[in-house]
PDB file of C-alpha atoms in Angstrom:
ATOM      1  CA  MET A   1     -18.582   0.628 -20.164  1.00  0.00           C
ATOM      2  CA  VAL A   2     -16.077  -1.391 -22.139  1.00  0.00           C
ATOM      3  CA  HIS A   3     -12.682   0.099 -22.809  1.00  0.00           C
ATOM      4  CA  ARG A   4     -10.860  -1.245 -25.827  1.00  0.00           C
ATOM      5  CA  ARG A   5      -7.195  -0.900 -26.494  1.00  0.00           C
ATOM      6  CA  ARG A   6      -6.512   0.448 -29.928  1.00  0.00           C
ATOM      7  CA  ALA A   7      -3.436   0.070 -32.022  1.00  0.00           C
ATOM      8  CA  LYS A   8      -1.208   3.106 -32.295  1.00  0.00           C
ATOM      9  CA  LEU A   9      -2.320   5.502 -34.981  1.00  0.00           C
ATOM     10  CA  SER A  10      -0.117   6.943 -37.665  1.00  0.00           C
ATOM     11  CA  VAL A  11      -0.029  10.722 -38.002  1.00  0.00           C
ATOM     12  CA  GLN A  12      -2.200  10.430 -41.107  1.00  0.00           C
ATOM     13  CA  GLN A  13      -4.780   8.253 -39.303  1.00  0.00           C
ATOM     14  CA  ALA A  14      -4.908  10.623 -36.330  1.00  0.00           C
ATOM     15  CA  THR A  15      -5.335  13.576 -38.692  1.00  0.00           C
ATOM     16  CA  GLU A  16      -8.244  11.838 -40.418  1.00  0.00           C
ATOM     17  CA  ARG A  17      -9.940  11.082 -37.092  1.00  0.00           C
ATOM     18  CA  VAL A  18      -9.656  14.692 -35.991  1.00  0.00           C
ATOM     19  CA  ARG A  19     -11.026  15.871 -39.348  1.00  0.00           C
ATOM     20  CA  SER A  20     -13.954  13.486 -39.085  1.00  0.00           C
ATOM     21  CA  LEU A  21     -14.781  14.850 -35.613  1.00  0.00           C
ATOM     22  CA  LEU A  22     -14.601  18.413 -36.886  1.00  0.00           C
ATOM     23  CA  GLU A  23     -17.092  17.544 -39.614  1.00  0.00           C
ATOM     24  CA  ASP A  24     -19.456  15.305 -37.631  1.00  0.00           C
ATOM     25  CA  ASP A  25     -21.362  17.090 -34.853  1.00  0.00           C
ATOM     26  CA  THR A  26     -23.029  13.882 -33.626  1.00  0.00           C
ATOM     27  CA  ALA A  27     -19.760  11.945 -33.357  1.00  0.00           C
ATOM     28  CA  ARG A  28     -18.154  14.903 -31.569  1.00  0.00           C
ATOM     29  CA  GLU A  29     -21.024  15.090 -29.061  1.00  0.00           C
ATOM     30  CA  GLN A  30     -20.890  11.334 -28.465  1.00  0.00           C
ATOM     31  CA  LEU A  31     -17.142  11.517 -27.855  1.00  0.00           C
ATOM     32  CA  GLY A  32     -17.694  14.353 -25.382  1.00  0.00           C
ATOM     33  CA  GLU A  33     -20.329  12.307 -23.533  1.00  0.00           C
ATOM     34  CA  ARG A  34     -18.027   9.267 -23.357  1.00  0.00           C
ATOM     35  CA  MET A  35     -15.197  11.453 -22.076  1.00  0.00           C
ATOM     36  CA  ALA A  36     -17.452  12.896 -19.350  1.00  0.00           C
ATOM     37  CA  GLN A  37     -18.513   9.373 -18.315  1.00  0.00           C
ATOM     38  CA  TYR A  38     -14.870   8.239 -18.169  1.00  0.00           C
ATOM     39  CA  LYS A  39     -13.908  11.310 -16.136  1.00  0.00           C
ATOM     40  CA  SER A  40     -16.716  10.668 -13.655  1.00  0.00           C
ATOM     41  CA  ALA A  41     -15.955   6.957 -13.331  1.00  0.00           C
ATOM     42  CA  ASN A  42     -12.268   7.674 -12.698  1.00  0.00           C
ATOM     43  CA  SER A  43     -12.496  10.719 -10.426  1.00  0.00           C
ATOM     44  CA  PHE A  44     -10.186  10.952  -7.406  1.00  0.00           C
ATOM     45  CA  GLU A  45     -13.242  10.762  -5.155  1.00  0.00           C
ATOM     46  CA  ARG A  46     -14.601   7.580  -6.744  1.00  0.00           C
ATOM     47  CA  VAL A  47     -11.235   5.816  -7.039  1.00  0.00           C
ATOM     48  CA  GLY A  48     -10.333   6.870  -3.493  1.00  0.00           C
ATOM     49  CA  ALA A  49     -13.625   5.472  -2.164  1.00  0.00           C
ATOM     50  CA  GLN A  50     -12.992   2.207  -4.003  1.00  0.00           C
ATOM     51  CA  HIS A  51      -9.493   1.976  -2.521  1.00  0.00           C
ATOM     52  CA  ARG A  52     -10.821   2.751   0.946  1.00  0.00           C
ATOM     53  CA  HIS A  53     -13.417  -0.007   0.501  1.00  0.00           C
ATOM     54  CA  ILE A  54     -10.729  -2.496  -0.536  1.00  0.00           C
ATOM     55  CA  TYR A  55      -8.381  -1.473   2.299  1.00  0.00           C
ATOM     56  CA  HIS A  56     -11.230  -1.845   4.787  1.00  0.00           C
ATOM     57  CA  HIS A  57     -11.840  -5.432   3.664  1.00  0.00           C
ATOM     58  CA  VAL A  58      -8.123  -6.253   3.684  1.00  0.00           C
ATOM     59  CA  ASP A  59      -7.763  -4.784   7.188  1.00  0.00           C
ATOM     60  CA  SER A  60     -10.894  -6.596   8.395  1.00  0.00           C
ATOM     61  CA  GLN A  61      -9.788  -9.831   6.727  1.00  0.00           C
ATOM     62  CA  THR A  62     -13.078  -9.928   4.792  1.00  0.00           C
ATOM     63  CA  VAL A  63     -11.625  -9.808   1.271  1.00  0.00           C
ATOM     64  CA  ASP A  64     -14.022 -12.564   0.153  1.00  0.00           C
ATOM     65  CA  ALA A  65     -16.903 -10.118   0.714  1.00  0.00           C
ATOM     66  CA  LEU A  66     -15.539  -7.612  -1.823  1.00  0.00           C
ATOM     67  CA  GLY A  67     -17.582  -9.040  -4.686  1.00  0.00           C
ATOM     68  CA  ASP A  68     -20.689  -9.678  -2.592  1.00  0.00           C
ATOM     69  CA  PRO A  69     -23.283  -6.889  -2.974  1.00  0.00           C
ATOM     70  CA  THR A  70     -25.175  -8.184   0.084  1.00  0.00           C
ATOM     71  CA  ALA A  71     -22.147  -7.854   2.365  1.00  0.00           C
ATOM     72  CA  GLU A  72     -22.352  -5.109   4.952  1.00  0.00           C
ATOM     73  CA  SER A  73     -20.354  -2.054   3.962  1.00  0.00           C
ATOM     74  CA  GLU A  74     -18.017  -0.292   6.346  1.00  0.00           C
ATOM     75  CA  SER A  75     -19.149   2.764   8.237  1.00  0.00           C
ATOM     76  CA  THR A  76     -18.370   6.132   6.700  1.00  0.00           C
ATOM     77  CA  ARG A  77     -15.367   7.813   8.230  1.00  0.00           C
ATOM     78  CA  SER A  78     -15.614  11.534   8.806  1.00  0.00           C
ATOM     79  CA  GLY A  79     -13.001  13.852   7.400  1.00  0.00           C
ATOM     80  CA  PRO A  80     -11.462  14.292   3.967  1.00  0.00           C
ATOM     81  CA  LEU A  81      -9.743  11.481   2.127  1.00  0.00           C
ATOM     82  CA  LEU A  82      -6.606  12.250   0.167  1.00  0.00           C
ATOM     83  CA  GLY A  83      -5.590  10.462  -2.999  1.00  0.00           C
ATOM     84  CA  ALA A  84      -2.383   8.461  -2.951  1.00  0.00           C
ATOM     85  CA  CYS A  85      -0.743  10.979  -5.257  1.00  0.00           C
ATOM     86  CA  SER A  86      -1.891  14.027  -3.332  1.00  0.00           C
ATOM     87  CA  ALA A  87       0.804  16.548  -2.548  1.00  0.00           C
ATOM     88  CA  ALA A  88      -1.017  17.461   0.671  1.00  0.00           C
ATOM     89  CA  ARG A  89      -0.217  14.363   2.689  1.00  0.00           C
ATOM     90  CA  GLY A  90      -0.994  15.739   6.119  1.00  0.00           C
ATOM     91  CA  THR A  91      -2.852  18.414   7.988  1.00  0.00           C
ATOM     92  CA  PRO A  92      -1.466  21.948   7.608  1.00  0.00           C
ATOM     93  CA  SER A  93       0.282  23.209  10.687  1.00  0.00           C
ATOM     94  CA  ASP A  94       0.801  26.687  12.138  1.00  0.00           C
ATOM     95  CA  ASP A  95       4.607  26.456  12.094  1.00  0.00           C
TER      96      ASP A  95
END
């Protein structure tokens, strides 16, 4: 999927785009599908797994293998992974 940067819209341009979506069922459905794809591709789980993969290669000093689909992947670690911006940084305690 290619993401394009768009110039800032004026209020009038934004209003026209919203109106066109309200009037065009197909365009509205396509936008919804693209939004769902973007959401899936950028989920905390997916981004976290990508970061873990990168960190593994940095730690193992095998960064050159990052772009190689034939390179062996790291073993799966058990336990939950937290995103970098997670408020729950540690394990709850019984304090």
